[in-house]
JSON list of C-alpha atoms in Angstrom, two decimals:
[
{"chain": "A", "resi": 888, "resn": "MET", "atom": "CA", "xyz": [69.72, -4.53, -7.20]},
{"chain": "A", "resi": 889, "resn": "ILE", "atom": "CA", "xyz": [67.67, -6.89, -5.03]},
{"chain": "A", "resi": 890, "resn": "ASP", "atom": "CA", "xyz": [66.52, -5.48, -1.70]},
{"chain": "A", "resi": 891, "resn": "ARG", "atom": "CA", "xyz": [67.12, -8.13, 0.97]},
{"chain": "A", "resi": 892, "resn": "ALA", "atom": "CA", "xyz": [65.70, -6.19, 3.91]},
{"chain": "A", "resi": 893, "resn": "ARG", "atom": "CA", "xyz": [62.67, -8.46, 4.30]},
{"chain": "A", "resi": 894, "resn": "GLU", "atom": "CA", "xyz": [64.73, -11.64, 4.13]},
{"chain": "A", "resi": 895, "resn": "THR", "atom": "CA", "xyz": [67.23, -10.22, 6.60]},
{"chain": "A", "resi": 896, "resn": "GLY", "atom": "CA", "xyz": [64.39, -9.28, 8.91]},
{"chain": "A", "resi": 897, "resn": "SER", "atom": "CA", "xyz": [62.87, -12.78, 8.71]},
{"chain": "A", "resi": 898, "resn": "PHE", "atom": "CA", "xyz": [66.26, -14.37, 9.43]},
{"chain": "A", "resi": 899, "resn": "GLY", "atom": "CA", "xyz": [66.97, -12.06, 12.35]},
{"chain": "A", "resi": 900, "resn": "LEU", "atom": "CA", "xyz": [63.53, -12.40, 13.89]},
{"chain": "A", "resi": 901, "resn": "ALA", "atom": "CA", "xyz": [63.60, -16.20, 13.77]},
{"chain": "A", "resi": 902, "resn": "ALA", "atom": "CA", "xyz": [67.12, -16.30, 15.21]},
{"chain": "A", "resi": 903, "resn": "ALA", "atom": "CA", "xyz": [66.23, -13.90, 18.03]},
{"chain": "A", "resi": 904, "resn": "LEU", "atom": "CA", "xyz": [63.01, -15.74, 18.90]},
{"chain": "A", "resi": 905, "resn": "THR", "atom": "CA", "xyz": [64.85, -19.06, 18.93]},
{"chain": "A", "resi": 906, "resn": "ARG", "atom": "CA", "xyz": [67.51, -17.82, 21.33]},
{"chain": "A", "resi": 907, "resn": "ALA", "atom": "CA", "xyz": [64.85, -16.23, 23.55]},
{"chain": "A", "resi": 908, "resn": "GLY", "atom": "CA", "xyz": [62.88, -19.48, 23.56]},
{"chain": "A", "resi": 909, "resn": "LEU", "atom": "CA", "xyz": [65.97, -21.49, 24.41]},
{"chain": "A", "resi": 910, "resn": "THR", "atom": "CA", "xyz": [66.76, -19.20, 27.33]},
{"chain": "A", "resi": 911, "resn": "ALA", "atom": "CA", "xyz": [63.20, -19.37, 28.66]},
{"chain": "A", "resi": 912, "resn": "LEU", "atom": "CA", "xyz": [62.92, -23.15, 28.36]},
{"chain": "A", "resi": 913, "resn": "ARG", "atom": "CA", "xyz": [66.28, -23.76, 30.00]},
{"chain": "A", "resi": 914, "resn": "ALA", "atom": "CA", "xyz": [65.24, -21.55, 32.92]},
{"chain": "A", "resi": 915, "resn": "THR", "atom": "CA", "xyz": [61.81, -23.11, 33.46]},
{"chain": "A", "resi": 916, "resn": "ALA", "atom": "CA", "xyz": [62.06, -26.68, 32.08]},
{"chain": "A", "resi": 917, "resn": "PRO", "atom": "CA", "xyz": [58.27, -27.26, 32.02]},
{"chain": "A", "resi": 918, "resn": "GLY", "atom": "CA", "xyz": [57.41, -30.66, 33.47]},
{"chain": "A", "resi": 919, "resn": "GLY", "atom": "CA", "xyz": [60.85, -31.13, 35.00]},
{"chain": "A", "resi": 920, "resn": "ARG", "atom": "CA", "xyz": [64.33, -31.35, 33.52]},
{"chain": "A", "resi": 921, "resn": "ALA", "atom": "CA", "xyz": [64.17, -35.13, 33.10]},
{"chain": "A", "resi": 922, "resn": "ARG", "atom": "CA", "xyz": [61.47, -34.69, 30.46]},
{"chain": "A", "resi": 923, "resn": "TRP", "atom": "CA", "xyz": [63.87, -32.59, 28.38]},
{"chain": "A", "resi": 924, "resn": "GLU", "atom": "CA", "xyz": [66.89, -34.86, 28.55]},
{"chain": "A", "resi": 925, "resn": "ARG", "atom": "CA", "xyz": [67.91, -37.58, 26.12]},
{"chain": "A", "resi": 926, "resn": "THR", "atom": "CA", "xyz": [71.05, -39.60, 25.45]},
{"chain": "A", "resi": 927, "resn": "ASN", "atom": "CA", "xyz": [72.74, -38.94, 22.12]},
{"chain": "A", "resi": 928, "resn": "HIS", "atom": "CA", "xyz": [74.50, -41.39, 19.78]},
{"chain": "A", "resi": 929, "resn": "ALA", "atom": "CA", "xyz": [77.71, -41.07, 21.81]},
{"chain": "A", "resi": 930, "resn": "GLY", "atom": "CA", "xyz": [75.97, -41.91, 25.08]},
{"chain": "A", "resi": 931, "resn": "ARG", "atom": "CA", "xyz": [76.13, -38.35, 26.42]},
{"chain": "A", "resi": 932, "resn": "PRO", "atom": "CA", "xyz": [73.17, -36.41, 27.86]},
{"chain": "A", "resi": 933, "resn": "VAL", "atom": "CA", "xyz": [71.69, -33.77, 25.59]},
{"chain": "A", "resi": 934, "resn": "ALA", "atom": "CA", "xyz": [68.73, -31.41, 25.98]},
{"chain": "A", "resi": 935, "resn": "LEU", "atom": "CA", "xyz": [65.66, -31.01, 23.75]},
{"chain": "A", "resi": 936, "resn": "TYR", "atom": "CA", "xyz": [65.00, -27.32, 24.34]},
{"chain": "A", "resi": 937, "resn": "ALA", "atom": "CA", "xyz": [66.21, -26.39, 20.85]},
{"chain": "A", "resi": 938, "resn": "GLY", "atom": "CA", "xyz": [63.33, -28.30, 19.24]},
{"chain": "A", "resi": 939, "resn": "PRO", "atom": "CA", "xyz": [60.33, -26.31, 20.45]},
{"chain": "A", "resi": 940, "resn": "ALA", "atom": "CA", "xyz": [62.31, -23.06, 20.52]},
{"chain": "A", "resi": 941, "resn": "SER", "atom": "CA", "xyz": [63.22, -23.33, 16.84]},
{"chain": "A", "resi": 942, "resn": "ALA", "atom": "CA", "xyz": [59.81, -24.71, 15.85]},
{"chain": "A", "resi": 943, "resn": "LEU", "atom": "CA", "xyz": [57.90, -21.82, 17.38]},
{"chain": "A", "resi": 944, "resn": "ALA", "atom": "CA", "xyz": [60.32, -19.26, 15.96]},
{"chain": "A", "resi": 945, "resn": "ALA", "atom": "CA", "xyz": [60.10, -20.73, 12.46]},
{"chain": "A", "resi": 946, "resn": "ALA", "atom": "CA", "xyz": [56.30, -20.88, 12.71]},
{"chain": "A", "resi": 947, "resn": "VAL", "atom": "CA", "xyz": [56.14, -17.19, 13.63]},
{"chain": "A", "resi": 948, "resn": "GLY", "atom": "CA", "xyz": [58.54, -16.28, 10.84]},
{"chain": "A", "resi": 949, "resn": "ALA", "atom": "CA", "xyz": [56.69, -18.33, 8.23]},
{"chain": "A", "resi": 950, "resn": "GLY", "atom": "CA", "xyz": [53.29, -17.21, 9.52]},
{"chain": "A", "resi": 951, "resn": "ARG", "atom": "CA", "xyz": [54.22, -13.58, 8.96]},
{"chain": "A", "resi": 952, "resn": "VAL", "atom": "CA", "xyz": [54.72, -14.45, 5.30]},
{"chain": "A", "resi": 953, "resn": "ARG", "atom": "CA", "xyz": [51.65, -16.65, 4.84]},
{"chain": "A", "resi": 954, "resn": "PRO", "atom": "CA", "xyz": [49.37, -17.90, 7.64]},
{"chain": "A", "resi": 955, "resn": "ALA", "atom": "CA", "xyz": [49.12, -21.28, 5.90]},
{"chain": "A", "resi": 956, "resn": "ALA", "atom": "CA", "xyz": [52.92, -21.59, 6.02]},
{"chain": "A", "resi": 957, "resn": "GLY", "atom": "CA", "xyz": [52.91, -20.88, 9.75]},
{"chain": "A", "resi": 958, "resn": "PHE", "atom": "CA", "xyz": [50.21, -23.50, 10.23]},
{"chain": "A", "resi": 959, "resn": "ALA", "atom": "CA", "xyz": [52.25, -26.13, 8.37]},
{"chain": "A", "resi": 960, "resn": "VAL", "atom": "CA", "xyz": [55.34, -25.44, 10.47]},
{"chain": "A", "resi": 961, "resn": "LEU", "atom": "CA", "xyz": [53.43, -25.43, 13.75]},
{"chain": "A", "resi": 962, "resn": "ALA", "atom": "CA", "xyz": [51.56, -28.64, 12.89]},
{"chain": "A", "resi": 963, "resn": "ALA", "atom": "CA", "xyz": [54.77, -30.42, 11.86]},
{"chain": "A", "resi": 964, "resn": "GLY", "atom": "CA", "xyz": [56.44, -29.31, 15.09]},
{"chain": "A", "resi": 965, "resn": "ALA", "atom": "CA", "xyz": [53.46, -30.46, 17.17]},
{"chain": "A", "resi": 966, "resn": "CYS", "atom": "CA", "xyz": [53.45, -33.90, 15.52]},
{"chain": "A", "resi": 967, "resn": "GLY", "atom": "CA", "xyz": [57.19, -34.15, 16.06]},
{"chain": "A", "resi": 968, "resn": "ALA", "atom": "CA", "xyz": [56.78, -33.15, 19.71]},
{"chain": "A", "resi": 969, "resn": "TYR", "atom": "CA", "xyz": [54.22, -35.91, 20.20]},
{"chain": "A", "resi": 970, "resn": "ASP", "atom": "CA", "xyz": [56.69, -38.44, 18.81]},
{"chain": "A", "resi": 971, "resn": "ASP", "atom": "CA", "xyz": [59.51, -37.02, 20.96]},
{"chain": "A", "resi": 972, "resn": "VAL", "atom": "CA", "xyz": [57.41, -37.65, 24.07]},
{"chain": "A", "resi": 973, "resn": "ALA", "atom": "CA", "xyz": [55.26, -40.68, 23.24]},
{"chain": "A", "resi": 974, "resn": "GLY", "atom": "CA", "xyz": [57.85, -42.40, 21.09]},
{"chain": "A", "resi": 975, "resn": "ALA", "atom": "CA", "xyz": [60.80, -42.03, 23.44]},
{"chain": "A", "resi": 976, "resn": "GLY", "atom": "CA", "xyz": [62.49, -45.40, 23.70]},
{"chain": "A", "resi": 977, "resn": "ASP", "atom": "CA", "xyz": [60.73, -46.89, 20.67]},
{"chain": "A", "resi": 978, "resn": "PRO", "atom": "CA", "xyz": [63.52, -48.39, 18.51]},
{"chain": "A", "resi": 979, "resn": "ARG", "atom": "CA", "xyz": [61.39, -48.52, 15.34]},
{"chain": "A", "resi": 980, "resn": "ARG", "atom": "CA", "xyz": [62.39, -46.05, 12.66]},
{"chain": "A", "resi": 981, "resn": "GLY", "atom": "CA", "xyz": [61.17, -45.27, 9.18]},
{"chain": "A", "resi": 982, "resn": "PHE", "atom": "CA", "xyz": [57.88, -45.52, 7.33]},
{"chain": "A", "resi": 983, "resn": "ARG", "atom": "CA", "xyz": [58.04, -49.28, 6.83]},
{"chain": "A", "resi": 984, "resn": "ALA", "atom": "CA", "xyz": [58.36, -50.05, 10.53]},
{"chain": "A", "resi": 985, "resn": "HIS", "atom": "CA", "xyz": [55.48, -47.82, 11.58]},
{"chain": "A", "resi": 986, "resn": "LEU", "atom": "CA", "xyz": [53.21, -48.82, 8.71]},
{"chain": "A", "resi": 987, "resn": "GLY", "atom": "CA", "xyz": [54.00, -52.46, 9.48]},
{"chain": "A", "resi": 988, "resn": "ALA", "atom": "CA", "xyz": [52.91, -51.92, 13.08]},
{"chain": "A", "resi": 989, "resn": "LEU", "atom": "CA", "xyz": [49.76, -50.19, 11.86]},
{"chain": "A", "resi": 990, "resn": "ARG", "atom": "CA", "xyz": [48.87, -53.20, 9.71]},
{"chain": "A", "resi": 991, "resn": "GLU", "atom": "CA", "xyz": [49.09, -55.31, 12.84]},
{"chain": "A", "resi": 992, "resn": "GLY", "atom": "CA", "xyz": [46.71, -52.98, 14.67]},
{"chain": "A", "resi": 993, "resn": "GLU", "atom": "CA", "xyz": [49.22, -50.90, 16.62]},
{"chain": "A", "resi": 994, "resn": "VAL", "atom": "CA", "xyz": [49.08, -47.14, 16.18]},
{"chain": "A", "resi": 995, "resn": "THR", "atom": "CA", "xyz": [52.59, -45.92, 16.94]},
{"chain": "A", "resi": 996, "resn": "SER", "atom": "CA", "xyz": [53.58, -42.34, 17.62]},
{"chain": "A", "resi": 997, "resn": "GLY", "atom": "CA", "xyz": [55.56, -42.49, 14.39]},
{"chain": "A", "resi": 998, "resn": "ALA", "atom": "CA", "xyz": [52.39, -43.34, 12.44]},
{"chain": "A", "resi": 999, "resn": "VAL", "atom": "CA", "xyz": [50.54, -40.46, 14.08]},
{"chain": "A", "resi": 1000, "resn": "LYS", "atom": "CA", "xyz": [53.40, -38.18, 13.09]},
{"chain": "A", "resi": 1001, "resn": "LEU", "atom": "CA", "xyz": [53.46, -39.50, 9.52]},
{"chain": "A", "resi": 1002, "resn": "PHE", "atom": "CA", "xyz": [49.77, -39.01, 8.86]},
{"chain": "A", "resi": 1003, "resn": "GLY", "atom": "CA", "xyz": [49.54, -35.79, 10.85]},
{"chain": "A", "resi": 1004, "resn": "ILE", "atom": "CA", "xyz": [52.35, -34.06, 8.97]},
{"chain": "A", "resi": 1005, "resn": "SER", "atom": "CA", "xyz": [51.09, -35.38, 5.64]},
{"chain": "A", "resi": 1006, "resn": "ALA", "atom": "CA", "xyz": [47.61, -34.02, 6.33]},
{"chain": "A", "resi": 1007, "resn": "ALA", "atom": "CA", "xyz": [48.97, -30.66, 7.47]},
{"chain": "A", "resi": 1008, "resn": "GLY", "atom": "CA", "xyz": [51.14, -30.44, 4.36]},
{"chain": "A", "resi": 1009, "resn": "LEU", "atom": "CA", "xyz": [48.19, -31.11, 2.09]},
{"chain": "A", "resi": 1010, "resn": "VAL", "atom": "CA", "xyz": [46.04, -28.53, 3.87]},
{"chain": "A", "resi": 1011, "resn": "ALA", "atom": "CA", "xyz": [48.79, -25.93, 3.62]},
{"chain": "A", "resi": 1012, "resn": "GLY", "atom": "CA", "xyz": [49.42, -26.80, -0.02]},
{"chain": "A", "resi": 1013, "resn": "ALA", "atom": "CA", "xyz": [45.71, -26.37, -0.76]},
{"chain": "A", "resi": 1014, "resn": "LEU", "atom": "CA", "xyz": [45.79, -22.91, 0.79]},
{"chain": "A", "resi": 1015, "resn": "LEU", "atom": "CA", "xyz": [49.03, -21.80, -0.87]},
{"chain": "A", "resi": 1016, "resn": "LYS", "atom": "CA", "xyz": [48.24, -22.87, -4.44]},
{"chain": "A", "resi": 1017, "resn": "GLU", "atom": "CA", "xyz": [45.30, -22.31, -6.78]},
{"chain": "A", "resi": 1018, "resn": "ARG", "atom": "CA", "xyz": [45.17, -25.32, -9.12]},
{"chain": "A", "resi": 1019, "resn": "ALA", "atom": "CA", "xyz": [44.33, -28.81, -7.88]},
{"chain": "A", "resi": 1020, "resn": "LEU", "atom": "CA", "xyz": [47.51, -30.54, -9.06]},
{"chain": "A", "resi": 1021, "resn": "ASP", "atom": "CA", "xyz": [49.68, -27.75, -7.69]},
{"chain": "A", "resi": 1022, "resn": "LYS", "atom": "CA", "xyz": [47.93, -28.06, -4.32]},
{"chain": "A", "resi": 1023, "resn": "VAL", "atom": "CA", "xyz": [48.77, -31.78, -4.12]},
{"chain": "A", "resi": 1024, "resn": "LEU", "atom": "CA", "xyz": [52.36, -31.28, -5.27]},
{"chain": "A", "resi": 1025, "resn": "ALA", "atom": "CA", "xyz": [52.88, -28.49, -2.75]},
{"chain": "A", "resi": 1026, "resn": "GLY", "atom": "CA", "xyz": [51.51, -30.69, 0.02]},
{"chain": "A", "resi": 1027, "resn": "VAL", "atom": "CA", "xyz": [53.90, -33.50, -0.92]},
{"chain": "A", "resi": 1028, "resn": "VAL", "atom": "CA", "xyz": [56.82, -31.06, -0.97]},
{"chain": "A", "resi": 1029, "resn": "ILE", "atom": "CA", "xyz": [55.98, -29.59, 2.44]},
{"chain": "A", "resi": 1030, "resn": "ALA", "atom": "CA", "xyz": [55.52, -32.97, 4.16]},
{"chain": "A", "resi": 1031, "resn": "GLY", "atom": "CA", "xyz": [58.41, -34.54, 2.25]},
{"chain": "A", "resi": 1032, "resn": "THR", "atom": "CA", "xyz": [60.86, -31.80, 3.15]},
{"chain": "A", "resi": 1033, "resn": "ALA", "atom": "CA", "xyz": [59.86, -32.08, 6.80]},
{"chain": "A", "resi": 1034, "resn": "HIS", "atom": "CA", "xyz": [60.62, -35.79, 6.65]},
{"chain": "A", "resi": 1035, "resn": "LEU", "atom": "CA", "xyz": [63.89, -35.28, 4.79]},
{"chain": "A", "resi": 1036, "resn": "VAL", "atom": "CA", "xyz": [65.33, -32.95, 7.43]},
{"chain": "A", "resi": 1037, "resn": "ASN", "atom": "CA", "xyz": [64.36, -35.45, 10.12]},
{"chain": "A", "resi": 1038, "resn": "LEU", "atom": "CA", "xyz": [66.09, -38.24, 8.18]},
{"chain": "A", "resi": 1039, "resn": "VAL", "atom": "CA", "xyz": [69.44, -36.44, 8.38]},
{"chain": "A", "resi": 1040, "resn": "ASP", "atom": "CA", "xyz": [69.06, -35.58, 12.08]},
{"chain": "A", "resi": 1041, "resn": "VAL", "atom": "CA", "xyz": [71.27, -38.49, 13.11]},
{"chain": "A", "resi": 1042, "resn": "ARG", "atom": "CA", "xyz": [74.39, -36.68, 14.36]},
{"chain": "A", "resi": 1043, "resn": "PRO", "atom": "CA", "xyz": [75.07, -33.29, 16.00]},
{"chain": "A", "resi": 1044, "resn": "GLY", "atom": "CA", "xyz": [74.49, -30.39, 13.65]},
{"chain": "A", "resi": 1045, "resn": "ARG", "atom": "CA", "xyz": [73.41, -32.44, 10.64]},
{"chain": "A", "resi": 1046, "resn": "ALA", "atom": "CA", "xyz": [69.79, -31.25, 10.47]},
{"chain": "A", "resi": 1047, "resn": "ALA", "atom": "CA", "xyz": [70.52, -27.58, 11.20]},
{"chain": "A", "resi": 1048, "resn": "ALA", "atom": "CA", "xyz": [73.35, -27.57, 8.65]},
{"chain": "A", "resi": 1049, "resn": "ALA", "atom": "CA", "xyz": [71.05, -29.21, 6.08]},
{"chain": "A", "resi": 1050, "resn": "VAL", "atom": "CA", "xyz": [68.46, -26.47, 6.60]},
{"chain": "A", "resi": 1051, "resn": "LEU", "atom": "CA", "xyz": [71.08, -23.80, 6.05]},
{"chain": "A", "resi": 1052, "resn": "ALA", "atom": "CA", "xyz": [72.43, -25.52, 2.93]},
{"chain": "A", "resi": 1053, "resn": "LEU", "atom": "CA", "xyz": [69.04, -26.32, 1.41]},
{"chain": "A", "resi": 1054, "resn": "GLY", "atom": "CA", "xyz": [67.57, -22.93, 2.28]},
{"chain": "A", "resi": 1055, "resn": "ALA", "atom": "CA", "xyz": [70.39, -20.84, 0.82]},
{"chain": "A", "resi": 1056, "resn": "PRO", "atom": "CA", "xyz": [69.38, -21.26, -2.87]},
{"chain": "A", "resi": 1057, "resn": "GLY", "atom": "CA", "xyz": [65.93, -19.95, -1.98]},
{"chain": "A", "resi": 1058, "resn": "LEU", "atom": "CA", "xyz": [67.45, -16.61, -1.04]},
{"chain": "A", "resi": 1059, "resn": "LEU", "atom": "CA", "xyz": [68.48, -16.10, -4.65]},
{"chain": "A", "resi": 1060, "resn": "ARG", "atom": "CA", "xyz": [64.82, -15.45, -5.46]},
{"chain": "A", "resi": 1061, "resn": "GLU", "atom": "CA", "xyz": [62.59, -12.63, -4.33]},
{"chain": "A", "resi": 1062, "resn": "GLY", "atom": "CA", "xyz": [59.17, -12.99, -2.74]},
{"chain": "A", "resi": 1063, "resn": "PRO", "atom": "CA", "xyz": [57.45, -14.90, 0.05]},
{"chain": "A", "resi": 1064, "resn": "GLY", "atom": "CA", "xyz": [59.38, -18.10, -0.57]},
{"chain": "A", "resi": 1065, "resn": "ALA", "atom": "CA", "xyz": [62.67, -16.36, 0.12]},
{"chain": "A", "resi": 1066, "resn": "ARG", "atom": "CA", "xyz": [61.31, -14.97, 3.39]},
{"chain": "A", "resi": 1067, "resn": "CYS", "atom": "CA", "xyz": [60.12, -18.41, 4.52]},
{"chain": "A", "resi": 1068, "resn": "ALA", "atom": "CA", "xyz": [63.54, -19.84, 3.69]},
{"chain": "A", "resi": 1069, "resn": "ALA", "atom": "CA", "xyz": [65.19, -17.04, 5.67]},
{"chain": "A", "resi": 1070, "resn": "ALA", "atom": "CA", "xyz": [62.99, -17.79, 8.70]},
{"chain": "A", "resi": 1071, "resn": "ALA", "atom": "CA", "xyz": [63.96, -21.48, 8.63]},
{"chain": "A", "resi": 1072, "resn": "MET", "atom": "CA", "xyz": [67.62, -20.57, 8.26]},
{"chain": "A", "resi": 1073, "resn": "GLY", "atom": "CA", "xyz": [67.52, -18.04, 11.09]},
{"chain": "A", "resi": 1074, "resn": "ALA", "atom": "CA", "xyz": [66.11, -20.61, 13.51]},
{"chain": "A", "resi": 1075, "resn": "ALA", "atom": "CA", "xyz": [68.63, -23.23, 12.35]},
{"chain": "A", "resi": 1076, "resn": "ALA", "atom": "CA", "xyz": [71.57, -20.85, 12.67]},
{"chain": "A", "resi": 1077, "resn": "ALA", "atom": "CA", "xyz": [70.53, -19.94, 16.21]},
{"chain": "A", "resi": 1078, "resn": "VAL", "atom": "CA", "xyz": [70.67, -23.55, 17.43]},
{"chain": "A", "resi": 1079, "resn": "LEU", "atom": "CA", "xyz": [73.59, -24.79, 15.34]},
{"chain": "A", "resi": 1080, "resn": "PRO", "atom": "CA", "xyz": [76.40, -23.94, 17.85]},
{"chain": "A", "resi": 1081, "resn": "ASP", "atom": "CA", "xyz": [74.63, -25.75, 20.72]},
{"chain": "A", "resi": 1082, "resn": "ASP", "atom": "CA", "xyz": [73.70, -28.63, 18.42]},
{"chain": "A", "resi": 1083, "resn": "LEU", "atom": "CA", "xyz": [77.26, -29.08, 17.15]},
{"chain": "A", "resi": 1084, "resn": "GLY", "atom": "CA", "xyz": [78.56, -28.81, 20.71]},
{"chain": "A", "resi": 1085, "resn": "GLY", "atom": "CA", "xyz": [76.37, -31.69, 21.86]},
{"chain": "A", "resi": 1086, "resn": "ARG", "atom": "CA", "xyz": [74.45, -29.52, 24.31]},
{"chain": "A", "resi": 1087, "resn": "GLU", "atom": "CA", "xyz": [71.16, -29.47, 22.42]},
{"chain": "A", "resi": 1088, "resn": "MET", "atom": "CA", "xyz": [69.36, -31.52, 19.80]},
{"chain": "A", "resi": 1089, "resn": "LEU", "atom": "CA", "xyz": [66.48, -30.55, 17.53]},
{"chain": "A", "resi": 1090, "resn": "GLY", "atom": "CA", "xyz": [64.63, -33.83, 17.99]},
{"chain": "A", "resi": 1091, "resn": "ASP", "atom": "CA", "xyz": [61.61, -34.58, 15.85]},
{"chain": "A", "resi": 1092, "resn": "THR", "atom": "CA", "xyz": [60.02, -31.33, 16.99]},
{"chain": "A", "resi": 1093, "resn": "GLY", "atom": "CA", "xyz": [62.63, -29.03, 15.52]},
{"chain": "A", "resi": 1094, "resn": "ALA", "atom": "CA", "xyz": [63.69, -31.16, 12.56]},
{"chain": "A", "resi": 1095, "resn": "HIS", "atom": "CA", "xyz": [60.16, -31.56, 11.22]},
{"chain": "A", "resi": 1096, "resn": "ALA", "atom": "CA", "xyz": [59.23, -27.93, 11.84]},
{"chain": "A", "resi": 1097, "resn": "LEU", "atom": "CA", "xyz": [62.31, -26.52, 10.12]},
{"chain": "A", "resi": 1098, "resn": "GLY", "atom": "CA", "xyz": [61.83, -28.96, 7.26]},
{"chain": "A", "resi": 1099, "resn": "ALA", "atom": "CA", "xyz": [58.22, -27.87, 6.85]},
{"chain": "A", "resi": 1100, "resn": "ALA", "atom": "CA", "xyz": [59.35, -24.24, 6.76]},
{"chain": "A", "resi": 1101, "resn": "LEU", "atom": "CA", "xyz": [61.74, -25.11, 3.94]},
{"chain": "A", "resi": 1102, "resn": "GLY", "atom": "CA", "xyz": [58.96, -27.00, 2.19]},
{"chain": "A", "resi": 1103, "resn": "THR", "atom": "CA", "xyz": [56.65, -23.99, 2.28]},
{"chain": "A", "resi": 1104, "resn": "ALA", "atom": "CA", "xyz": [59.48, -21.88, 0.90]},
{"chain": "A", "resi": 1105, "resn": "ILE", "atom": "CA", "xyz": [59.77, -24.25, -2.06]},
{"chain": "A", "resi": 1106, "resn": "ALA", "atom": "CA", "xyz": [56.00, -24.36, -2.52]},
{"chain": "A", "resi": 1107, "resn": "LEU", "atom": "CA", "xyz": [55.79, -20.57, -2.59]},
{"chain": "A", "resi": 1108, "resn": "SER", "atom": "CA", "xyz": [58.66, -20.05, -5.01]},
{"chain": "A", "resi": 1109, "resn": "ARG", "atom": "CA", "xyz": [58.25, -22.86, -7.57]},
{"chain": "A", "resi": 1110, "resn": "GLY", "atom": "CA", "xyz": [55.88, -23.47, -10.44]},
{"chain": "A", "resi": 1111, "resn": "ARG", "atom": "CA", "xyz": [54.39, -26.82, -11.37]},
{"chain": "A", "resi": 1112, "resn": "ALA", "atom": "CA", "xyz": [57.50, -28.24, -13.02]},
{"chain": "A", "resi": 1113, "resn": "GLY", "atom": "CA", "xyz": [59.70, -27.29, -10.07]},
{"chain": "A", "resi": 1114, "resn": "LEU", "atom": "CA", "xyz": [57.22, -28.69, -7.58]},
{"chain": "A", "resi": 1115, "resn": "ALA", "atom": "CA", "xyz": [56.97, -31.94, -9.51]},
{"chain": "A", "resi": 1116, "resn": "ALA", "atom": "CA", "xyz": [60.75, -32.33, -9.58]},
{"chain": "A", "resi": 1117, "resn": "HIS", "atom": "CA", "xyz": [61.07, -31.64, -5.85]},
{"chain": "A", "resi": 1118, "resn": "ALA", "atom": "CA", "xyz": [58.17, -33.96, -5.03]},
{"chain": "A", "resi": 1119, "resn": "ALA", "atom": "CA", "xyz": [59.73, -36.81, -7.03]},
{"chain": "A", "resi": 1120, "resn": "ALA", "atom": "CA", "xyz": [63.10, -36.35, -5.33]},
{"chain": "A", "resi": 1121, "resn": "LEU", "atom": "CA", "xyz": [61.52, -36.25, -1.89]},
{"chain": "A", "resi": 1122, "resn": "VAL", "atom": "CA", "xyz": [59.45, -39.39, -2.51]},
{"chain": "A", "resi": 1123, "resn": "ALA", "atom": "CA", "xyz": [62.64, -41.15, -3.60]},
{"chain": "A", "resi": 1124, "resn": "ALA", "atom": "CA", "xyz": [64.44, -39.93, -0.47]},
{"chain": "A", "resi": 1125, "resn": "ALA", "atom": "CA", "xyz": [61.60, -41.27, 1.69]},
{"chain": "A", "resi": 1126, "resn": "ALA", "atom": "CA", "xyz": [61.69, -44.63, -0.11]},
{"chain": "A", "resi": 1127, "resn": "TYR", "atom": "CA", "xyz": [65.43, -44.92, 0.54]},
{"chain": "A", "resi": 1128, "resn": "GLY", "atom": "CA", "xyz": [65.33, -43.25, 3.94]},
{"chain": "A", "resi": 1129, "resn": "ASP", "atom": "CA", "xyz": [67.77, -45.70, 5.53]},
{"chain": "A", "resi": 1130, "resn": "ARG", "atom": "CA", "xyz": [70.40, -44.84, 2.93]},
{"chain": "A", "resi": 1131, "resn": "VAL", "atom": "CA", "xyz": [69.84, -41.11, 3.34]},
{"chain": "A", "resi": 1132, "resn": "SER", "atom": "CA", "xyz": [70.31, -41.43, 7.10]},
{"chain": "A", "resi": 1133, "resn": "ALA", "atom": "CA", "xyz": [73.38, -43.61, 6.59]},
{"chain": "A", "resi": 1134, "resn": "VAL", "atom": "CA", "xyz": [75.02, -40.93, 4.43]},
{"chain": "A", "resi": 1135, "resn": "ALA", "atom": "CA", "xyz": [74.21, -38.27, 7.04]},
{"chain": "A", "resi": 1136, "resn": "ARG", "atom": "CA", "xyz": [75.56, -40.55, 9.77]},
{"chain": "A", "resi": 1137, "resn": "TRP", "atom": "CA", "xyz": [78.92, -40.96, 7.99]},
{"chain": "A", "resi": 1138, "resn": "GLU", "atom": "CA", "xyz": [81.48, -40.25, 10.68]},
{"chain": "A", "resi": 1139, "resn": "ARG", "atom": "CA", "xyz": [84.00, -38.67, 8.32]},
{"chain": "A", "resi": 1140, "resn": "TRP", "atom": "CA", "xyz": [81.68, -35.64, 8.03]},
{"chain": "A", "resi": 1141, "resn": "GLU", "atom": "CA", "xyz": [82.87, -34.77, 11.54]},
{"chain": "A", "resi": 1142, "resn": "GLY", "atom": "CA", "xyz": [86.29, -33.80, 10.22]},
{"chain": "A", "resi": 1143, "resn": "ILE", "atom": "CA", "xyz": [85.13, -31.74, 7.23]},
{"chain": "A", "resi": 1144, "resn": "GLY", "atom": "CA", "xyz": [85.45, -27.97, 7.58]}
]
């Protein structure tokens, strides 16, 4: 019989830290409440407190498993936070738009986020794996999963639900990967009710951080063949990012469940 005490502890700790962070941020609103407000797809005001709250909680949870995993989550969250602030109001989305701007000499916040998360993923992959090819594959998986979760963050609850769905298979295994998956899921579960209710949104901060936590879970639990398969799928998802977002945006999902 598999002992799930560690996974349960990781899930519970991340969930508790996320709720505590949400409460603290709502009470203090550093920099003023206007900084934390956005307008969602339906034209209604929504708060960004869930992003940093879940990012910090997932980083703590992943960092308890492996310091390199915590670093990857924190770095992805920090890059996402920069884009949330500096890129507010920028209509450009996707790799092509930001790389196109970079070719014309403009360094967008999206480009900073892209290269920052990619670099952090590769550093974390190098620390988590022993062989050179495995290090690169793990880095691609960590950065790619962070990007994937952000791609589906186009409607209330989509990103948090994706983290729960994608993280669940990882709990079938034992070891550090399962505990990282549990940490990501705990943070996602803690914000899901507010996200679905249109009161909070993860933003780039939370989506990228939770995705990176899932990526480290995959990197810690898969061998070379598994990493290669995940990396290929994630590269394909990035190449067809508009289609991935369009599927996640599909309004009929609202009535399922």
